[in-house]
PDB file of C-alpha atoms in Angstrom:
ATOM      1  CA  MET A  25      73.125 235.469 118.112  1.00 40.00           C
ATOM      2  CA  LYS A  26      76.032 233.482 116.713  1.00 36.00           C
ATOM      3  CA  ARG A  27      78.296 234.525 119.588  1.00 40.00           C
ATOM      4  CA  THR A  28      75.587 233.557 122.069  1.00 38.00           C
ATOM      5  CA  LEU A  29      75.294 230.060 120.574  1.00 34.00           C
ATOM      6  CA  ILE A  30      79.070 229.570 120.672  1.00 36.00           C
ATOM      7  CA  PHE A  31      79.192 230.725 124.288  1.00 33.00           C
ATOM      8  CA  ALA A  32      76.348 228.368 125.209  1.00 33.00           C
ATOM      9  CA  PHE A  33      78.129 225.470 123.461  1.00 35.00           C
ATOM     10  CA  LEU A  34      81.333 226.148 125.367  1.00 33.00           C
ATOM     11  CA  MET A  35      79.443 226.298 128.643  1.00 35.00           C
ATOM     12  CA  ILE A  36      77.830 222.921 127.912  1.00 32.00           C
ATOM     13  CA  LEU A  37      81.277 221.408 127.230  1.00 33.00           C
ATOM     14  CA  ALA A  38      82.667 222.869 130.452  1.00 34.00           C
ATOM     15  CA  VAL A  39      79.782 221.567 132.559  1.00 32.00           C
ATOM     16  CA  SER A  40      79.963 218.148 130.894  1.00 34.00           C
ATOM     17  CA  SER A  41      83.698 217.960 131.560  1.00 35.00           C
ATOM     18  CA  ALA A  42      83.184 218.927 135.201  1.00 33.00           C
ATOM     19  CA  PHE A  43      80.791 216.021 135.708  1.00 32.00           C
ATOM     20  CA  THR A  44      82.851 213.419 133.839  1.00 35.00           C
ATOM     21  CA  GLN A  45      86.376 214.189 135.074  1.00 39.00           C
ATOM     22  CA  ASP A  46      87.961 211.874 137.644  1.00 47.00           C
ATOM     23  CA  THR A  47      87.305 213.196 141.148  1.00 52.00           C
ATOM     24  CA  THR A  48      89.132 210.440 143.011  1.00 71.00           C
ATOM     25  CA  LYS A  49      90.815 211.710 146.146  1.00 88.00           C
ATOM     26  CA  PHE A  50      94.325 210.473 146.857  1.00 94.00           C
ATOM     27  CA  ARG A  51      96.365 210.617 150.023  1.00 94.00           C
ATOM     28  CA  SER A  52      98.893 213.328 150.783  1.00 96.00           C
ATOM     29  CA  VAL A  53     102.166 212.245 152.411  1.00 96.00           C
ATOM     30  CA  THR A  54     104.497 214.660 154.158  1.00 95.00           C
ATOM     31  CA  ASN A  55     107.867 214.216 152.470  1.00 96.00           C
ATOM     32  CA  ASN A  56     110.993 215.865 153.852  1.00 95.00           C
ATOM     33  CA  ALA A  57     113.191 212.903 152.941  1.00 97.00           C
ATOM     34  CA  PHE A  58     114.046 213.392 149.268  1.00 97.00           C
ATOM     35  CA  LYS A  59     113.635 215.755 146.344  1.00 97.00           C
ATOM     36  CA  PRO A  60     114.375 215.846 142.583  1.00 97.00           C
ATOM     37  CA  GLY A  61     118.102 215.862 141.863  1.00 97.00           C
ATOM     38  CA  GLU A  62     119.070 213.322 144.528  1.00 98.00           C
ATOM     39  CA  LYS A  63     121.775 210.965 143.278  1.00 98.00           C
ATOM     40  CA  LEU A  64     123.146 208.051 145.297  1.00 98.00           C
ATOM     41  CA  GLU A  65     125.977 205.781 144.136  1.00 97.00           C
ATOM     42  CA  PHE A  66     126.799 202.363 145.568  1.00 97.00           C
ATOM     43  CA  GLU A  67     129.291 199.550 145.159  1.00 96.00           C
ATOM     44  CA  ILE A  68     128.167 195.934 145.359  1.00 93.00           C
ATOM     45  CA  ASN A  69     130.496 193.522 147.147  1.00 90.00           C
ATOM     46  CA  TYR A  70     130.242 189.751 147.185  1.00 87.00           C
ATOM     47  CA  GLY A  71     132.552 188.600 149.952  1.00 79.00           C
ATOM     48  CA  PHE A  72     135.850 190.368 149.265  1.00 79.00           C
ATOM     49  CA  VAL A  73     135.082 190.873 145.565  1.00 84.00           C
ATOM     50  CA  THR A  74     133.576 194.008 144.024  1.00 83.00           C
ATOM     51  CA  ALA A  75     130.746 192.498 142.002  1.00 86.00           C
ATOM     52  CA  GLY A  76     129.183 195.624 140.570  1.00 89.00           C
ATOM     53  CA  SER A  77     127.735 199.069 141.117  1.00 92.00           C
ATOM     54  CA  ALA A  78     124.378 200.800 141.383  1.00 95.00           C
ATOM     55  CA  VAL A  79     123.153 204.348 140.840  1.00 96.00           C
ATOM     56  CA  MET A  80     119.832 205.652 142.181  1.00 97.00           C
ATOM     57  CA  TYR A  81     118.813 208.954 140.608  1.00 97.00           C
ATOM     58  CA  LEU A  82     115.731 211.046 141.240  1.00 97.00           C
ATOM     59  CA  GLU A  83     115.553 212.952 137.978  1.00 97.00           C
ATOM     60  CA  PRO A  84     115.439 216.781 138.243  1.00 97.00           C
ATOM     61  CA  ASN A  85     112.313 217.138 136.113  1.00 96.00           C
ATOM     62  CA  THR A  86     108.917 215.792 137.138  1.00 97.00           C
ATOM     63  CA  THR A  87     106.378 214.422 134.678  1.00 97.00           C
ATOM     64  CA  GLU A  88     102.611 213.996 134.603  1.00 97.00           C
ATOM     65  CA  ILE A  89     100.699 210.713 134.550  1.00 95.00           C
ATOM     66  CA  ASN A  90      96.909 210.562 134.773  1.00 92.00           C
ATOM     67  CA  GLY A  91      96.869 214.260 135.565  1.00 93.00           C
ATOM     68  CA  ARG A  92      99.166 213.754 138.572  1.00 96.00           C
ATOM     69  CA  LYS A  93     102.634 215.211 139.120  1.00 97.00           C
ATOM     70  CA  CYS A  94     105.178 212.382 139.384  1.00 98.00           C
ATOM     71  CA  TYR A  95     108.781 211.974 140.426  1.00 98.00           C
ATOM     72  CA  VAL A  96     110.885 209.927 138.017  1.00 98.00           C
ATOM     73  CA  ILE A  97     113.305 207.545 139.717  1.00 97.00           C
ATOM     74  CA  SER A  98     115.984 205.794 137.666  1.00 96.00           C
ATOM     75  CA  ILE A  99     118.031 202.907 139.055  1.00 95.00           C
ATOM     76  CA  ASN A 100     120.860 201.238 137.170  1.00 94.00           C
ATOM     77  CA  VAL A 101     122.522 198.114 138.544  1.00 92.00           C
ATOM     78  CA  SER A 102     125.374 196.414 136.664  1.00 88.00           C
ATOM     79  CA  SER A 103     128.112 193.870 137.197  1.00 84.00           C
ATOM     80  CA  SER A 104     131.745 194.952 137.135  1.00 82.00           C
ATOM     81  CA  SER A 105     133.874 193.785 134.218  1.00 78.00           C
ATOM     82  CA  SER A 106     136.076 191.748 136.574  1.00 74.00           C
ATOM     83  CA  PHE A 107     133.046 189.885 137.936  1.00 73.00           C
ATOM     84  CA  GLU A 108     131.334 189.085 134.646  1.00 64.00           C
ATOM     85  CA  PHE A 109     133.318 185.906 134.118  1.00 66.00           C
ATOM     86  CA  ILE A 110     131.447 184.612 137.181  1.00 69.00           C
ATOM     87  CA  TYR A 111     128.059 186.189 136.541  1.00 70.00           C
ATOM     88  CA  LYS A 112     126.867 189.021 134.315  1.00 75.00           C
ATOM     89  CA  PHE A 113     123.914 191.161 135.337  1.00 78.00           C
ATOM     90  CA  ARG A 114     122.416 194.482 134.394  1.00 84.00           C
ATOM     91  CA  THR A 115     119.068 195.845 135.486  1.00 89.00           C
ATOM     92  CA  THR A 116     117.531 199.214 134.692  1.00 93.00           C
ATOM     93  CA  TYR A 117     114.446 200.457 136.517  1.00 94.00           C
ATOM     94  CA  LYS A 118     112.395 203.556 135.920  1.00 96.00           C
ATOM     95  CA  CYS A 119     109.664 204.213 138.456  1.00 97.00           C
ATOM     96  CA  TYR A 120     107.134 207.042 138.257  1.00 98.00           C
ATOM     97  CA  ILE A 121     105.734 207.789 141.718  1.00 98.00           C
ATOM     98  CA  ASP A 122     103.019 210.222 142.699  1.00 98.00           C
ATOM     99  CA  ALA A 123     104.752 213.302 144.114  1.00 97.00           C
ATOM    100  CA  GLU A 124     102.007 214.000 146.633  1.00 97.00           C
ATOM    101  CA  GLY A 125     100.938 210.494 147.671  1.00 97.00           C
ATOM    102  CA  ILE A 126     104.235 208.564 147.140  1.00 97.00           C
ATOM    103  CA  PHE A 127     102.767 205.567 145.301  1.00 97.00           C
ATOM    104  CA  PRO A 128     103.583 204.221 141.806  1.00 97.00           C
ATOM    105  CA  TRP A 129     101.756 204.889 138.560  1.00 97.00           C
ATOM    106  CA  LEU A 130     104.212 203.204 136.218  1.00 97.00           C
ATOM    107  CA  VAL A 131     107.277 200.970 136.547  1.00 96.00           C
ATOM    108  CA  GLU A 132     109.519 199.972 133.638  1.00 95.00           C
ATOM    109  CA  GLN A 133     112.257 197.374 133.936  1.00 93.00           C
ATOM    110  CA  GLU A 134     114.928 195.938 131.643  1.00 90.00           C
ATOM    111  CA  LYS A 135     116.732 192.954 133.113  1.00 85.00           C
ATOM    112  CA  ILE A 136     119.731 190.989 131.840  1.00 75.00           C
ATOM    113  CA  GLU A 137     120.977 188.024 133.861  1.00 72.00           C
ATOM    114  CA  GLY A 138     123.449 185.680 132.265  1.00 65.00           C
ATOM    115  CA  LYS A 139     122.018 184.965 128.810  1.00 69.00           C
ATOM    116  CA  SER A 140     118.422 185.950 129.590  1.00 72.00           C
ATOM    117  CA  ASN A 141     116.934 189.317 128.647  1.00 80.00           C
ATOM    118  CA  LYS A 142     113.510 190.499 129.780  1.00 84.00           C
ATOM    119  CA  ASN A 143     111.639 193.794 129.600  1.00 90.00           C
ATOM    120  CA  SER A 144     108.510 194.538 131.600  1.00 92.00           C
ATOM    121  CA  LYS A 145     106.120 197.398 132.263  1.00 94.00           C
ATOM    122  CA  THR A 146     103.602 197.608 135.100  1.00 95.00           C
ATOM    123  CA  GLU A 147     100.896 200.268 134.992  1.00 96.00           C
ATOM    124  CA  PHE A 148      99.210 200.879 138.355  1.00 96.00           C
ATOM    125  CA  ASP A 149      95.584 201.997 138.115  1.00 96.00           C
ATOM    126  CA  HIS A 150      94.755 203.281 141.605  1.00 95.00           C
ATOM    127  CA  VAL A 151      91.284 204.377 140.475  1.00 94.00           C
ATOM    128  CA  ASN A 152      90.073 201.004 139.194  1.00 95.00           C
ATOM    129  CA  LEU A 153      92.458 199.088 141.495  1.00 95.00           C
ATOM    130  CA  LYS A 154      94.280 196.991 138.941  1.00 95.00           C
ATOM    131  CA  ALA A 155      97.803 196.539 137.605  1.00 95.00           C
ATOM    132  CA  ILE A 156      98.406 196.002 133.891  1.00 96.00           C
ATOM    133  CA  ILE A 157     101.610 194.020 133.341  1.00 94.00           C
ATOM    134  CA  THR A 158     103.258 193.859 129.923  1.00 94.00           C
ATOM    135  CA  GLU A 159     106.266 191.566 129.382  1.00 91.00           C
ATOM    136  CA  ASN A 160     108.632 191.108 126.447  1.00 87.00           C
ATOM    137  CA  GLU A 161     111.277 188.436 125.961  1.00 85.00           C
ATOM    138  CA  PRO A 162     113.311 187.639 122.823  1.00 81.00           C
ATOM    139  CA  ASN A 163     111.685 185.035 120.571  1.00 81.00           C
ATOM    140  CA  LYS A 164     108.463 185.078 122.590  1.00 82.00           C
ATOM    141  CA  PRO A 165     105.158 186.841 121.944  1.00 87.00           C
ATOM    142  CA  GLN A 166     104.379 189.853 124.113  1.00 87.00           C
ATOM    143  CA  SER A 167     102.212 188.996 127.096  1.00 91.00           C
ATOM    144  CA  GLN A 168      99.816 191.250 128.966  1.00 93.00           C
ATOM    145  CA  THR A 169      97.901 190.468 132.143  1.00 94.00           C
ATOM    146  CA  GLU A 170      95.702 192.373 134.582  1.00 95.00           C
ATOM    147  CA  LYS A 171      95.813 191.795 138.313  1.00 95.00           C
ATOM    148  CA  PRO A 172      93.785 193.349 141.151  1.00 95.00           C
ATOM    149  CA  ILE A 173      95.623 195.642 143.570  1.00 95.00           C
ATOM    150  CA  GLU A 174      94.862 197.461 146.785  1.00 93.00           C
ATOM    151  CA  LYS A 175      94.831 201.240 146.683  1.00 92.00           C
ATOM    152  CA  TYR A 176      98.338 202.633 147.149  1.00 95.00           C
ATOM    153  CA  ALA A 177      99.951 199.237 146.500  1.00 95.00           C
ATOM    154  CA  LEU A 178     103.714 199.743 146.219  1.00 95.00           C
ATOM    155  CA  ASP A 179     106.361 198.098 144.058  1.00 93.00           C
ATOM    156  CA  ASP A 180     110.004 197.302 144.920  1.00 89.00           C
ATOM    157  CA  ILE A 181     111.140 200.905 144.334  1.00 92.00           C
ATOM    158  CA  SER A 182     108.256 202.983 145.654  1.00 94.00           C
ATOM    159  CA  VAL A 183     108.037 200.948 148.874  1.00 91.00           C
ATOM    160  CA  PHE A 184     111.584 202.030 149.614  1.00 90.00           C
ATOM    161  CA  PHE A 185     110.878 205.722 149.004  1.00 96.00           C
ATOM    162  CA  TYR A 186     107.617 205.598 150.938  1.00 95.00           C
ATOM    163  CA  ALA A 187     109.428 204.019 153.899  1.00 93.00           C
ATOM    164  CA  ARG A 188     111.877 206.935 153.859  1.00 95.00           C
ATOM    165  CA  THR A 189     109.007 209.310 154.645  1.00 95.00           C
ATOM    166  CA  PHE A 190     108.028 207.331 157.740  1.00 92.00           C
ATOM    167  CA  ASP A 191     108.825 208.612 161.232  1.00 91.00           C
ATOM    168  CA  PHE A 192     110.783 205.995 163.207  1.00 91.00           C
ATOM    169  CA  THR A 193     111.526 208.371 166.108  1.00 90.00           C
ATOM    170  CA  ASN A 194     109.411 206.574 168.707  1.00 90.00           C
ATOM    171  CA  LYS A 195     109.845 203.054 167.386  1.00 91.00           C
ATOM    172  CA  GLN A 196     111.271 200.369 169.642  1.00 93.00           C
ATOM    173  CA  ALA A 197     113.373 197.407 168.527  1.00 93.00           C
ATOM    174  CA  GLY A 198     111.008 194.766 167.189  1.00 93.00           C
ATOM    175  CA  ASP A 199     108.242 197.168 166.096  1.00 95.00           C
ATOM    176  CA  ILE A 200     106.880 196.414 162.625  1.00 93.00           C
ATOM    177  CA  VAL A 201     105.285 198.775 160.113  1.00 90.00           C
ATOM    178  CA  TYR A 202     103.191 197.291 157.283  1.00 91.00           C
ATOM    179  CA  PHE A 203     102.719 198.538 153.720  1.00 88.00           C
ATOM    180  CA  PRO A 204     100.554 197.224 150.841  1.00 91.00           C
ATOM    181  CA  TYR A 205     103.057 195.633 148.445  1.00 92.00           C
ATOM    182  CA  PHE A 206     102.431 194.287 144.940  1.00 92.00           C
ATOM    183  CA  VAL A 207     104.581 191.196 144.429  1.00 84.00           C
ATOM    184  CA  LYS A 208     104.266 188.097 142.276  1.00 75.00           C
ATOM    185  CA  ASP A 209     101.027 189.375 140.720  1.00 79.00           C
ATOM    186  CA  GLN A 210      99.234 190.000 144.012  1.00 84.00           C
ATOM    187  CA  THR A 211      99.064 192.553 146.814  1.00 89.00           C
ATOM    188  CA  LYS A 212     100.354 191.523 150.214  1.00 88.00           C
ATOM    189  CA  GLN A 213     101.313 193.340 153.383  1.00 89.00           C
ATOM    190  CA  LEU A 214     105.081 193.860 153.574  1.00 90.00           C
ATOM    191  CA  GLY A 215     106.412 194.250 157.097  1.00 90.00           C
ATOM    192  CA  ILE A 216     109.397 196.498 157.845  1.00 91.00           C
ATOM    193  CA  LYS A 217     110.878 195.683 161.268  1.00 92.00           C
ATOM    194  CA  PHE A 218     112.735 198.331 163.224  1.00 95.00           C
ATOM    195  CA  LEU A 219     115.935 196.797 164.657  1.00 95.00           C
ATOM    196  CA  GLY A 220     117.557 199.716 166.452  1.00 96.00           C
ATOM    197  CA  ARG A 221     120.337 202.268 165.954  1.00 96.00           C
ATOM    198  CA  GLU A 222     124.087 202.097 165.370  1.00 96.00           C
ATOM    199  CA  THR A 223     126.956 203.877 163.656  1.00 97.00           C
ATOM    200  CA  THR A 224     128.317 202.332 160.484  1.00 97.00           C
ATOM    201  CA  GLU A 225     131.171 203.186 158.134  1.00 97.00           C
ATOM    202  CA  VAL A 226     131.062 202.841 154.330  1.00 97.00           C
ATOM    203  CA  PRO A 227     133.209 204.314 151.523  1.00 97.00           C
ATOM    204  CA  ALA A 228     131.133 207.542 151.603  1.00 97.00           C
ATOM    205  CA  GLY A 229     131.920 208.062 155.299  1.00 97.00           C
ATOM    206  CA  GLU A 230     130.686 207.249 158.787  1.00 98.00           C
ATOM    207  CA  PHE A 231     127.007 207.736 159.604  1.00 98.00           C
ATOM    208  CA  LYS A 232     124.573 207.485 162.508  1.00 97.00           C
ATOM    209  CA  CYS A 233     121.922 205.062 161.293  1.00 97.00           C
ATOM    210  CA  ILE A 234     118.717 203.273 162.032  1.00 96.00           C
ATOM    211  CA  LEU A 235     118.482 199.600 161.052  1.00 96.00           C
ATOM    212  CA  VAL A 236     115.372 198.146 159.431  1.00 94.00           C
ATOM    213  CA  GLN A 237     114.608 194.689 158.110  1.00 92.00           C
ATOM    214  CA  PRO A 238     112.095 193.891 155.344  1.00 88.00           C
ATOM    215  CA  MET A 239     110.146 190.775 156.282  1.00 85.00           C
ATOM    216  CA  LEU A 240     111.204 188.534 153.415  1.00 65.00           C
ATOM    217  CA  LYS A 241     108.223 186.204 153.538  1.00 59.00           C
ATOM    218  CA  GLU A 242     106.318 188.712 151.397  1.00 47.00           C
ATOM    219  CA  SER A 243     109.284 190.139 149.487  1.00 46.00           C
ATOM    220  CA  ALA A 244     110.138 189.687 145.819  1.00 47.00           C
ATOM    221  CA  LEU A 245     113.546 188.396 146.962  1.00 44.00           C
ATOM    222  CA  ALA A 246     112.114 185.743 149.280  1.00 43.00           C
ATOM    223  CA  SER A 247     113.224 182.804 147.117  1.00 42.00           C
ATOM    224  CA  LYS A 248     116.793 184.109 146.715  1.00 47.00           C
ATOM    225  CA  VAL A 249     117.710 185.911 149.936  1.00 47.00           C
ATOM    226  CA  ASP A 250     117.540 184.650 153.512  1.00 55.00           C
ATOM    227  CA  GLU A 251     117.776 188.032 155.240  1.00 83.00           C
ATOM    228  CA  ILE A 252     118.104 191.724 154.406  1.00 88.00           C
ATOM    229  CA  ILE A 253     119.186 194.491 156.771  1.00 93.00           C
ATOM    230  CA  VAL A 254     119.129 198.129 155.644  1.00 95.00           C
ATOM    231  CA  TRP A 255     121.029 201.005 157.276  1.00 97.00           C
ATOM    232  CA  LEU A 256     119.344 204.413 156.845  1.00 97.00           C
ATOM    233  CA  THR A 257     120.636 207.717 158.173  1.00 97.00           C
ATOM    234  CA  ASP A 258     118.983 208.500 161.509  1.00 97.00           C
ATOM    235  CA  ASP A 259     117.405 211.767 160.380  1.00 96.00           C
ATOM    236  CA  GLU A 260     114.490 213.054 158.310  1.00 96.00           C
ATOM    237  CA  TYR A 261     116.196 212.037 155.021  1.00 97.00           C
ATOM    238  CA  LYS A 262     116.683 208.360 155.883  1.00 97.00           C
ATOM    239  CA  MET A 263     119.273 208.103 153.122  1.00 97.00           C
ATOM    240  CA  PRO A 264     120.287 204.485 152.450  1.00 96.00           C
ATOM    241  CA  VAL A 265     123.867 203.878 153.536  1.00 97.00           C
ATOM    242  CA  LYS A 266     124.230 200.100 153.463  1.00 96.00           C
ATOM    243  CA  ILE A 267     122.253 197.006 152.539  1.00 94.00           C
ATOM    244  CA  GLN A 268     123.394 193.557 153.653  1.00 91.00           C
ATOM    245  CA  MET A 269     121.828 190.460 152.118  1.00 86.00           C
ATOM    246  CA  SER A 270     122.434 186.918 153.314  1.00 81.00           C
ATOM    247  CA  ILE A 271     122.150 184.357 150.536  1.00 74.00           C
ATOM    248  CA  ILE A 272     122.634 180.609 150.351  1.00 68.00           C
ATOM    249  CA  ILE A 273     126.283 180.813 149.319  1.00 67.00           C
ATOM    250  CA  GLY A 274     127.501 183.847 151.245  1.00 69.00           C
ATOM    251  CA  SER A 275     126.527 187.479 151.673  1.00 82.00           C
ATOM    252  CA  VAL A 276     126.210 190.573 149.502  1.00 89.00           C
ATOM    253  CA  LYS A 277     126.861 194.108 150.744  1.00 92.00           C
ATOM    254  CA  VAL A 278     125.714 197.250 148.958  1.00 94.00           C
ATOM    255  CA  GLU A 279     127.557 200.312 150.332  1.00 97.00           C
ATOM    256  CA  LEU A 280     127.186 204.008 149.617  1.00 97.00           C
ATOM    257  CA  THR A 281     130.159 205.569 147.820  1.00 98.00           C
ATOM    258  CA  ASN A 282     128.843 209.020 146.942  1.00 97.00           C
ATOM    259  CA  PHE A 283     125.746 211.161 147.439  1.00 97.00           C
ATOM    260  CA  GLN A 284     124.385 214.521 146.353  1.00 97.00           C
ATOM    261  CA  GLY A 285     121.142 216.450 146.049  1.00 97.00           C
ATOM    262  CA  LEU A 286     119.690 215.902 149.528  1.00 96.00           C
ATOM    263  CA  PRO A 287     117.059 218.419 150.700  1.00 95.00           C
ATOM    264  CA  GLY A 288     119.490 219.929 153.222  1.00 94.00           C
ATOM    265  CA  PRO A 289     122.653 219.429 155.302  1.00 93.00           C
ATOM    266  CA  LEU A 290     123.313 215.890 156.540  1.00 94.00           C
ATOM    267  CA  LYS A 291     123.851 216.124 160.292  1.00 94.00           C
ATOM    268  CA  THR A 292     124.181 212.377 160.865  1.00 97.00           C
ATOM    269  CA  LYS A 293     127.473 212.109 158.969  1.00 96.00           C
ATOM    270  CA  ILE A 294     130.400 211.921 161.388  1.00 94.00           C
ATOM    271  CA  ASP A 295     133.337 214.029 160.218  1.00 83.00           C
TER     272      ASP A 295
END
């Protein structure tokens, strides 16, 4: 009798759990572009001066958020010691993106520019369609706000990785692809314009590339940058090779210096 009651109790718990668990369906994106272990290194040049460096690392171990398997992407950007007398900067990002749907669940950022220091965390709730933003600055109370989002809204990092999964094979110069993009506390549609194809050379080598241009009107950099052009390898990996940004007082180039951990051989590199 006692065993029967225990069994019945467990069955009730199981049935109750089945009816209360989240059954939200999320998209599935075919991803042949990147995998855990990918590491890309870049140098940042301002004119003829090496201003800093950046490392983009897709950590080898996945994690789980809200019951979903997530890739962990770390990005570290820092000024070089020789450039810090002009301007000191260091930014660390950690983005957790859904491994199946390629959209963010959590983004953490630590940013140092000059004498300012700011930490922020954005939690993306794609079930209730809201973003919870927590910010910390020295000598200021912690702030937390909630903002509505569209489903699958992307941040600065995940929009880049999602774009890498897109097939540009049949795109013509001038074609634009749009993505939901969470920027400045609201979701907008970010356009990525296909510009064409060309070969470009950077410290890591010479590559056959496609050129794309984020439409800056809806970008987080819109107030600081006039134009951005991105060179991606013209293959299924769409590895970033070069980024050129035009700003008010010149231009900034971010160029690939080293790469490892791609899903397979890179056929677009010219030996």
